[in-house]
XYZ file of C-alpha atoms in Angstrom:
576
model
C 360.174 65.510 94.251
C 361.431 68.561 96.157
C 359.562 67.666 99.382
C 361.129 64.218 99.546
C 364.584 65.587 98.687
C 364.248 68.070 101.532
C 363.415 65.303 104.051
C 366.314 63.161 102.785
C 368.774 66.035 103.166
C 367.454 66.663 106.685
C 368.058 62.994 107.510
C 371.689 63.269 106.291
C 372.270 66.346 108.416
C 370.850 64.632 111.493
C 373.086 61.606 110.920
C 376.126 63.890 110.773
C 375.091 65.556 114.012
C 374.748 62.184 115.706
C 378.226 61.195 114.530
C 379.639 64.403 115.980
C 378.031 63.491 119.306
C 379.379 59.922 119.100
C 375.856 58.489 119.056
C 375.161 55.314 117.096
C 371.649 55.665 115.721
C 370.001 53.379 113.195
C 369.657 55.085 109.805
C 366.164 53.662 109.368
C 365.097 55.177 112.694
C 366.382 58.580 111.590
C 364.295 58.379 108.427
C 361.337 57.285 110.548
C 361.808 60.284 112.907
C 362.164 62.827 110.130
C 359.091 61.713 108.150
C 356.891 61.475 111.198
C 357.991 64.606 113.090
C 357.828 66.716 109.911
C 354.022 66.264 110.122
C 353.784 67.176 113.798
C 351.856 70.348 114.526
C 354.095 71.269 117.468
C 357.584 70.201 116.401
C 357.226 69.742 112.669
C 357.402 71.782 109.480
C 353.714 72.261 108.795
C 354.147 76.055 108.770
C 356.697 75.920 105.965
C 356.622 74.888 102.353
C 358.899 71.871 102.082
C 359.220 72.375 98.342
C 361.028 75.647 99.059
C 362.106 75.480 102.706
C 364.085 78.176 104.427
C 367.498 77.449 105.926
C 366.366 78.672 109.354
C 363.380 76.304 109.368
C 365.501 73.292 108.455
C 368.190 74.167 110.983
C 365.603 74.610 113.742
C 363.945 71.278 112.851
C 367.301 69.450 112.926
C 368.165 70.968 116.299
C 364.740 69.999 117.648
C 365.164 66.340 116.651
C 368.717 66.069 117.976
C 367.849 67.748 121.266
C 364.760 65.558 121.670
C 366.777 62.386 121.033
C 369.367 63.323 123.649
C 366.741 64.399 126.197
C 365.457 61.317 128.026
C 362.467 63.300 129.352
C 361.113 64.175 125.910
C 357.746 62.403 125.676
C 357.393 62.401 121.882
C 360.838 60.858 121.416
C 360.126 58.305 124.145
C 356.913 57.324 122.349
C 358.784 57.041 119.076
C 361.509 54.864 120.588
C 358.897 52.591 122.178
C 357.108 52.233 118.851
C 360.437 51.419 117.149
C 361.315 48.768 119.736
C 357.977 47.079 119.147
C 358.408 47.250 115.358
C 361.903 45.799 115.366
C 361.359 43.419 118.288
C 361.241 40.249 116.178
C 361.907 38.165 119.283
C 358.284 38.755 120.298
C 357.493 35.893 117.917
C 357.931 32.407 119.410
C 358.815 30.740 116.094
C 361.526 33.309 115.437
C 363.037 32.702 118.892
C 363.030 28.941 118.303
C 364.799 29.357 114.958
C 367.287 31.889 116.329
C 368.319 29.793 119.320
C 368.411 26.590 117.253
C 370.757 28.131 114.669
C 372.992 29.560 117.363
C 373.012 26.271 119.228
C 373.829 24.185 116.157
C 376.669 26.542 115.260
C 378.194 26.112 118.697
C 377.810 22.332 118.603
C 379.404 21.898 115.173
C 382.919 21.946 116.592
C 382.063 19.225 119.120
C 380.245 17.125 116.502
C 383.188 17.380 114.139
C 385.515 16.328 116.949
C 383.366 13.239 117.693
C 383.127 12.174 114.068
C 386.856 12.455 113.376
C 387.901 9.247 115.150
C 389.217 6.578 112.728
C 387.961 3.032 112.422
C 391.096 1.669 114.124
C 390.622 3.375 117.486
C 392.768 2.474 120.451
C 391.404 2.100 123.944
C 392.519 5.596 124.883
C 390.787 7.073 121.854
C 387.580 5.204 122.675
C 387.690 6.614 126.215
C 388.101 10.112 124.772
C 385.191 9.497 122.434
C 383.053 8.310 125.362
C 383.873 11.443 127.362
C 383.081 13.764 124.428
C 379.736 12.023 123.942
C 378.885 12.847 127.559
C 379.676 16.531 127.009
C 377.649 16.541 123.783
C 374.589 15.094 125.510
C 374.784 17.562 128.412
C 375.165 20.503 126.020
C 372.584 19.303 123.503
C 369.716 19.300 126.001
C 370.952 21.999 128.395
C 371.087 19.597 131.330
C 373.564 21.771 133.201
C 377.172 22.849 133.045
C 379.370 20.533 130.896
C 382.175 21.249 133.407
C 380.216 19.707 136.307
C 381.922 16.384 137.032
C 378.917 15.053 138.992
C 376.595 15.704 136.040
C 379.077 14.063 133.664
C 379.228 11.020 135.945
C 375.400 10.716 135.921
C 375.449 11.079 132.133
C 378.172 8.412 131.868
C 376.012 5.976 133.874
C 373.051 6.599 131.584
C 375.291 6.298 128.515
C 376.681 2.982 129.758
C 373.184 1.615 130.065
C 372.577 2.267 126.387
C 375.891 1.695 124.627
C 378.713 -0.556 125.812
C 382.378 -0.821 124.877
C 381.729 -3.247 122.029
C 378.937 -1.036 120.708
C 381.269 1.920 120.838
C 383.792 0.017 118.769
C 381.063 -0.766 116.234
C 380.062 2.899 116.220
C 383.383 4.050 114.787
C 383.046 1.510 112.000
C 379.951 3.253 110.650
C 380.004 5.804 107.872
C 380.163 9.409 109.022
C 376.603 10.288 108.114
C 375.425 7.143 109.884
C 377.535 8.120 112.886
C 375.882 11.547 113.080
C 372.374 10.092 112.831
C 373.145 7.508 115.503
C 374.738 10.168 117.728
C 371.565 12.268 117.596
C 369.370 9.283 118.474
C 371.755 8.264 121.230
C 371.843 11.747 122.747
C 368.037 11.912 122.760
C 367.760 8.562 124.523
C 370.494 9.199 127.079
C 369.267 12.765 127.677
C 365.800 11.388 128.409
C 367.245 8.871 130.871
C 369.149 11.613 132.758
C 366.045 13.807 132.846
C 363.898 10.938 134.120
C 366.388 9.827 136.795
C 366.531 13.350 138.252
C 362.836 14.172 138.044
C 360.830 14.591 141.231
C 361.876 15.456 144.766
C 364.709 12.903 144.820
C 366.463 14.452 141.840
C 369.912 16.015 142.080
C 368.920 19.673 141.785
C 372.371 20.961 142.656
C 373.995 19.395 139.597
C 371.209 18.608 137.115
C 369.133 21.494 135.824
C 365.353 21.330 136.047
C 363.680 23.315 133.300
C 360.316 22.898 135.030
C 361.553 24.718 138.141
C 363.217 27.349 135.990
C 359.926 27.966 134.179
C 358.000 28.321 137.422
C 360.451 30.899 138.715
C 360.528 32.738 135.380
C 356.731 32.869 135.204
C 356.472 34.181 138.762
C 359.049 36.935 138.202
C 357.664 37.900 134.785
C 354.081 38.206 135.991
C 355.196 40.309 138.954
C 357.222 42.595 136.659
C 354.356 43.044 134.197
C 351.864 43.713 136.984
C 354.103 46.339 138.613
C 354.900 48.158 135.355
C 351.348 48.148 134.025
C 349.973 49.217 137.434
C 352.386 52.158 137.541
C 351.414 53.182 133.987
C 347.678 52.966 134.760
C 348.135 55.056 137.898
C 350.005 57.802 136.085
C 347.676 57.961 133.108
C 344.679 58.152 135.474
C 346.368 60.996 137.347
C 346.972 62.922 134.122
C 343.429 62.418 132.874
C 341.943 63.466 136.240
C 344.032 66.666 136.201
C 342.952 67.444 132.611
C 339.343 66.856 133.514
C 339.603 69.402 136.342
C 341.234 72.018 134.116
C 338.626 72.024 131.315
C 334.854 71.912 131.225
C 332.908 70.512 128.257
C 329.209 71.432 128.244
C 327.318 69.208 125.836
C 324.052 71.141 126.322
C 325.420 74.554 125.316
C 328.083 72.871 123.089
C 330.854 74.947 124.662
C 334.350 74.358 125.915
C 335.482 76.369 128.973
C 339.079 76.598 130.157
C 341.395 79.011 131.928
C 344.819 77.524 131.272
C 345.636 77.813 127.522
C 345.360 74.589 125.592
C 349.040 74.859 124.584
C 349.973 74.470 128.268
C 347.506 71.623 128.742
C 349.191 69.872 125.820
C 352.352 69.531 127.945
C 350.427 67.435 130.443
C 348.717 65.559 127.617
C 352.131 64.469 126.320
C 352.856 62.724 129.607
C 349.454 61.009 129.466
C 350.185 59.829 125.907
C 353.562 58.429 127.002
C 352.053 56.397 129.824
C 349.256 55.185 127.568
C 351.875 54.190 125.025
C 353.869 52.338 127.680
C 350.742 50.516 128.847
C 349.815 49.466 125.296
C 353.324 48.161 124.596
C 353.318 46.216 127.843
C 349.852 44.856 127.042
C 351.056 43.589 123.680
C 354.071 41.885 125.271
C 351.874 40.432 128.002
C 349.496 38.968 125.428
C 352.354 37.116 123.767
C 353.564 36.028 127.202
C 350.120 34.601 128.057
C 350.104 32.598 124.822
C 353.468 31.121 125.762
C 352.174 30.333 129.268
C 349.315 28.360 127.733
C 351.769 26.352 125.599
C 353.898 25.757 128.702
C 350.865 24.323 130.518
C 350.119 21.979 127.640
C 353.763 20.881 127.353
C 354.035 20.387 131.107
C 351.053 18.039 130.987
C 352.833 16.056 128.264
C 355.936 15.982 130.432
C 353.998 14.572 133.393
C 352.218 12.100 131.124
C 355.416 10.619 129.665
C 356.982 10.448 133.139
C 353.956 8.449 134.381
C 354.120 6.213 131.294
C 357.772 5.410 131.977
C 356.974 4.736 135.655
C 354.235 2.319 134.688
C 356.466 0.551 132.176
C 359.352 0.156 134.636
C 357.202 -0.918 137.554
C 355.719 -3.897 135.722
C 358.948 -5.639 134.590
C 362.491 -6.273 135.648
C 363.950 -6.756 132.163
C 362.510 -4.501 129.464
C 363.190 -4.546 125.767
C 364.967 -1.370 124.643
C 362.538 -0.912 121.735
C 359.730 -0.659 124.290
C 361.217 1.922 126.670
C 363.706 3.950 124.625
C 361.077 5.788 122.506
C 359.612 7.189 125.736
C 362.996 8.613 126.717
C 363.353 10.157 123.233
C 359.923 11.771 123.527
C 360.810 13.038 126.993
C 363.888 14.745 125.534
C 361.743 16.409 122.849
C 359.312 17.731 125.459
C 362.289 18.975 127.487
C 363.585 20.819 124.401
C 360.170 22.456 123.831
C 360.095 23.671 127.438
C 363.573 25.130 126.911
C 362.284 27.025 123.850
C 359.402 28.472 125.860
C 361.842 29.541 128.578
C 363.990 31.265 125.942
C 360.922 33.078 124.658
C 360.059 34.353 128.143
C 363.643 35.599 128.473
C 363.350 37.502 125.166
C 359.992 38.999 126.155
C 361.518 40.226 129.399
C 364.343 41.841 127.432
C 361.812 43.720 125.305
C 359.875 44.715 128.424
C 363.019 46.104 130.023
C 363.860 48.046 126.849
C 360.421 49.636 126.819
C 360.451 50.404 130.516
C 363.913 51.990 130.286
C 362.600 54.550 127.791
C 360.155 55.933 130.377
C 362.582 57.139 133.023
C 361.667 57.582 136.690
C 362.275 61.339 136.479
C 359.360 61.558 134.052
C 356.963 60.684 136.873
C 358.389 63.494 139.043
C 358.163 65.907 136.106
C 354.558 64.894 135.497
C 353.550 65.641 139.066
C 355.402 68.971 138.961
C 353.615 69.925 135.726
C 350.234 69.080 137.248
C 350.981 71.277 140.279
C 352.154 74.104 137.990
C 349.012 73.990 135.825
C 346.727 73.850 138.844
C 348.422 76.922 140.327
C 348.094 78.718 136.980
C 344.435 77.744 136.823
C 343.830 79.430 140.177
C 345.647 82.619 139.156
C 343.670 83.123 135.945
C 340.323 84.587 137.007
C 338.514 84.958 133.695
C 337.842 81.697 131.837
C 337.675 81.449 128.074
C 334.531 80.011 126.496
C 334.503 78.608 122.945
C 331.813 76.776 121.040
C 332.410 73.381 119.486
C 332.109 74.887 116.040
C 334.774 77.503 116.767
C 337.169 74.829 118.011
C 336.613 72.693 114.920
C 337.094 75.714 112.661
C 340.428 76.428 114.399
C 342.066 73.393 112.746
C 340.767 74.085 109.229
C 344.057 75.640 108.229
C 345.973 72.478 109.018
C 346.807 70.295 106.018
C 347.218 66.529 106.016
C 347.137 63.767 103.458
C 346.413 61.090 106.049
C 343.841 58.624 104.774
C 340.628 58.626 106.832
C 340.062 54.940 106.055
C 343.267 54.071 107.945
C 341.457 54.909 111.174
C 339.701 51.536 111.050
C 343.009 49.964 112.102
C 343.486 52.405 115.004
C 342.269 51.633 118.503
C 340.616 54.989 119.245
C 337.544 53.783 121.128
C 339.321 54.127 124.492
C 339.294 57.953 124.236
C 336.603 60.546 123.623
C 336.874 61.525 119.975
C 334.856 64.728 120.406
C 337.074 65.886 123.284
C 340.191 65.224 121.150
C 338.683 67.193 118.285
C 337.745 70.351 120.201
C 340.868 70.402 122.441
C 343.574 69.662 119.838
C 344.126 66.096 121.027
C 343.606 65.965 124.782
C 343.071 62.359 125.857
C 339.898 62.031 127.886
C 338.368 58.664 128.818
C 335.426 57.323 126.801
C 332.348 55.653 128.289
C 330.365 54.679 125.185
C 331.286 53.620 121.609
C 329.593 54.379 118.316
C 330.100 53.496 114.655
C 329.286 56.755 112.896
C 330.199 55.707 109.376
C 328.428 52.760 107.761
C 330.932 52.511 104.885
C 334.048 52.194 107.047
C 334.335 50.016 110.150
C 335.584 52.665 112.599
C 334.537 52.561 116.251
C 334.634 55.960 117.985
C 334.622 56.500 121.728
C 332.658 59.224 123.533
C 332.335 60.323 127.128
C 328.537 60.486 126.943
C 325.840 59.450 124.435
C 325.038 63.111 123.919
C 328.605 63.681 122.707
C 328.017 60.918 120.149
C 324.791 62.607 119.113
C 326.593 65.859 118.341
C 329.156 63.952 116.221
C 326.331 62.224 114.305
C 324.511 65.475 113.553
C 327.707 67.263 112.444
C 329.441 64.289 110.964
C 331.314 65.936 108.076
C 332.906 68.859 110.013
C 333.601 66.567 112.942
C 335.385 63.953 110.837
C 337.375 66.603 108.931
C 338.538 68.214 112.191
C 339.213 64.860 113.929
C 341.307 63.644 110.983
C 343.459 66.779 111.023
C 343.938 66.676 114.809
C 345.039 63.020 114.802
C 347.244 62.999 111.720
C 349.029 66.215 112.652
C 349.954 65.044 116.138
C 352.923 62.687 116.301
C 351.994 61.434 119.773
C 348.492 60.484 118.708
C 349.731 58.859 115.499
C 352.163 56.753 117.512
C 349.560 55.878 120.155
C 346.992 54.804 117.571
C 349.596 53.028 115.380
C 348.983 55.277 112.402
C 352.683 56.135 111.946
C 353.297 53.480 109.305
C 350.292 54.627 107.303
C 351.577 58.203 107.328
C 355.103 57.246 106.243
C 353.850 54.945 103.507
C 351.711 57.761 102.190
C 354.791 60.003 102.144
C 356.896 57.514 100.246
C 354.083 56.701 97.806
C 353.895 60.340 96.856
C 357.435 60.134 95.492
C 356.696 59.900 91.763
C 359.767 59.849 89.564
C 359.058 61.840 86.465
C 360.385 60.359 83.227
C 363.152 62.391 81.563
C 362.170 64.547 78.610
C 365.128 63.337 76.535
C 366.658 59.854 76.414
C 369.745 58.457 74.671
C 368.960 55.606 72.271
C 371.858 53.247 71.534
C 371.512 50.733 68.669
C 373.603 48.355 66.602
C 372.844 47.534 62.972
C 373.770 43.839 63.289
C 371.212 43.372 66.102
C 367.913 42.852 64.304
C 366.073 40.853 66.968
C 364.721 42.028 70.285
C 367.403 41.683 72.946
C 365.423 39.532 75.388
C 367.827 38.727 78.210
C 365.459 36.728 80.335
C 366.967 33.458 81.718
C 364.996 31.392 79.185
C 366.220 33.330 76.144
C 369.621 34.751 76.951
C 371.522 31.899 75.270
C 369.951 32.728 71.871
C 371.082 36.352 71.955
C 374.383 37.542 70.491
C 375.898 40.806 69.476
C 377.927 39.269 66.626
C 376.181 38.954 63.231
C 378.592 36.194 62.108
C 377.204 33.962 64.856
C 373.858 34.062 63.060
C 375.531 33.171 59.739
C 377.250 30.157 61.298
C 373.996 29.055 62.921
C 372.195 29.334 59.576
C 374.793 27.148 57.793
C 374.613 24.599 60.597
C 370.809 24.325 60.332
C 371.086 23.995 56.533
C 373.499 21.054 56.877
C 371.129 19.347 59.248
C 368.314 19.865 56.765
C 370.336 18.253 53.934
C 370.948 15.140 56.050
C 367.270 14.600 56.671
C 365.943 11.234 55.372
C 362.453 9.945 54.553
C 362.965 6.444 55.920
C 360.284 5.280 58.297
C 360.598 2.957 61.242
C 358.138 0.446 62.579
C 357.784 -1.193 65.930
C 359.669 -4.210 64.592
C 362.564 -2.316 63.056
C 362.982 0.211 65.867
C 366.599 0.277 67.081
C 367.867 -2.200 64.414
C 370.258 -1.256 61.644
C 369.283 -2.315 58.086
C 366.123 -3.877 59.395
C 364.854 -4.604 55.835
C 367.751 -7.007 55.163
C 367.673 -8.935 58.431
C 365.668 -11.930 59.535
C 365.019 -13.110 63.028
C 364.021 -16.605 64.008
C 360.946 -16.753 66.129
C 361.134 -18.598 69.397
C 359.731 -22.104 69.142
C 357.531 -23.199 71.992
C 357.393 -26.840 72.817
């Protein structure tokens, strides 16, 4: 398909330009940029025929993408990078973080485990002491109790280890098989780890040497909530400032169905790009914050379990002086498991903060200064232009008729568009104005539209077909809106689905006269296929010989498994 080949060649040229600039850019992201920006009304190639593009058009498009990527103040590229971070941010999933850290942790522990299991059955006293010391390090590292180099922590771990396994038990340990040793080592580390955690819980614990995951979680939650609140507050403030400025620069009259403005809409689109960037930032932060709140809930549940098992151990120890190990040790093991879960939740909060910092870094501080300067510039221009321009709603919707898009209207049901006035976006080429009411205009598709006023919704209901046609073209031909409403994947999938490989008009047919059966090379049939005709002859002779050796003798239940059963007699057992 010529269109697809053109976009692929553009992607190769952009990759070469990035290599010349010593920039390491993901190839998938380049493909993502090319396919999405090619559809953009402002930066894309909508004015050109991609089946027969001109060299100047392609060169200008390549330069636009490269310059936008390098420019940290480019709003469209910032939106695209934020969307890409959220798509590829697999660490937003708690289960993935658990698996990732567990695999990394087990890989690092393998060397220590192998070192512990290598001791022979005939260990000397020095070797047993070395084994005992390595067990302490393993326990500290296994449950992240602190630094394995901290001699005070190792001493506390040694005391707990001595209370569970003595010198004679250690000698018996090396006599076990290796797989039994590993299983026992894991149970032992869970028990001893629980004892160390319990001994240092509460205000009397050694906080300088033994780590407290509960305290770490409290600090992490406090810092994370403050960071989210500050970032989201800043985004809300800037998007409100942009929307207020846009509201002052245009006037929508629902009675006369007219749009009045002095500053051209192309200039207002510059300010709208800043608004879209801050809305995009806020939505990304909201998504991360939602996952963070889910983890906070799990932390609360796990912390209650932690307090419960601590109280259970307290009650058990307060009632007796000598306690059977089978009664108390399972509580220490469970305490270690809860401790491990809290560590996983802490790791997830760390990964969420990393994603938050990546997203925030894409919206630089200079962008705020540039936004305020653009607002001041547009307001000054608004004052200088004396004669306003008045257009009807119908004229504005007819202005986008020439735009072409293959974006599927039904995909809008997945987009969160109810926050913005759909009619204002349609008649202003995508300006983001706040919505006050919501309506479902189409009974066949579950799409909720937002409108500034019920009378705006009434106009959209009465002129549903032209409104939907214009709204669809405005949204799908604007990269910023497609990114904000998460329609980018739908657009790219549509592009790739359109790539239909035509079958060739002529094909080469290769055959072999000896091969008379269908060459089925599936796993179940590949062993019966051969390219040598003599193999079939040999197989035929072999089956014929088997056929000749077939007999008609029958066997009964009595003669089964006995040779010459007809000539043999067997004495029955006599019962007294």
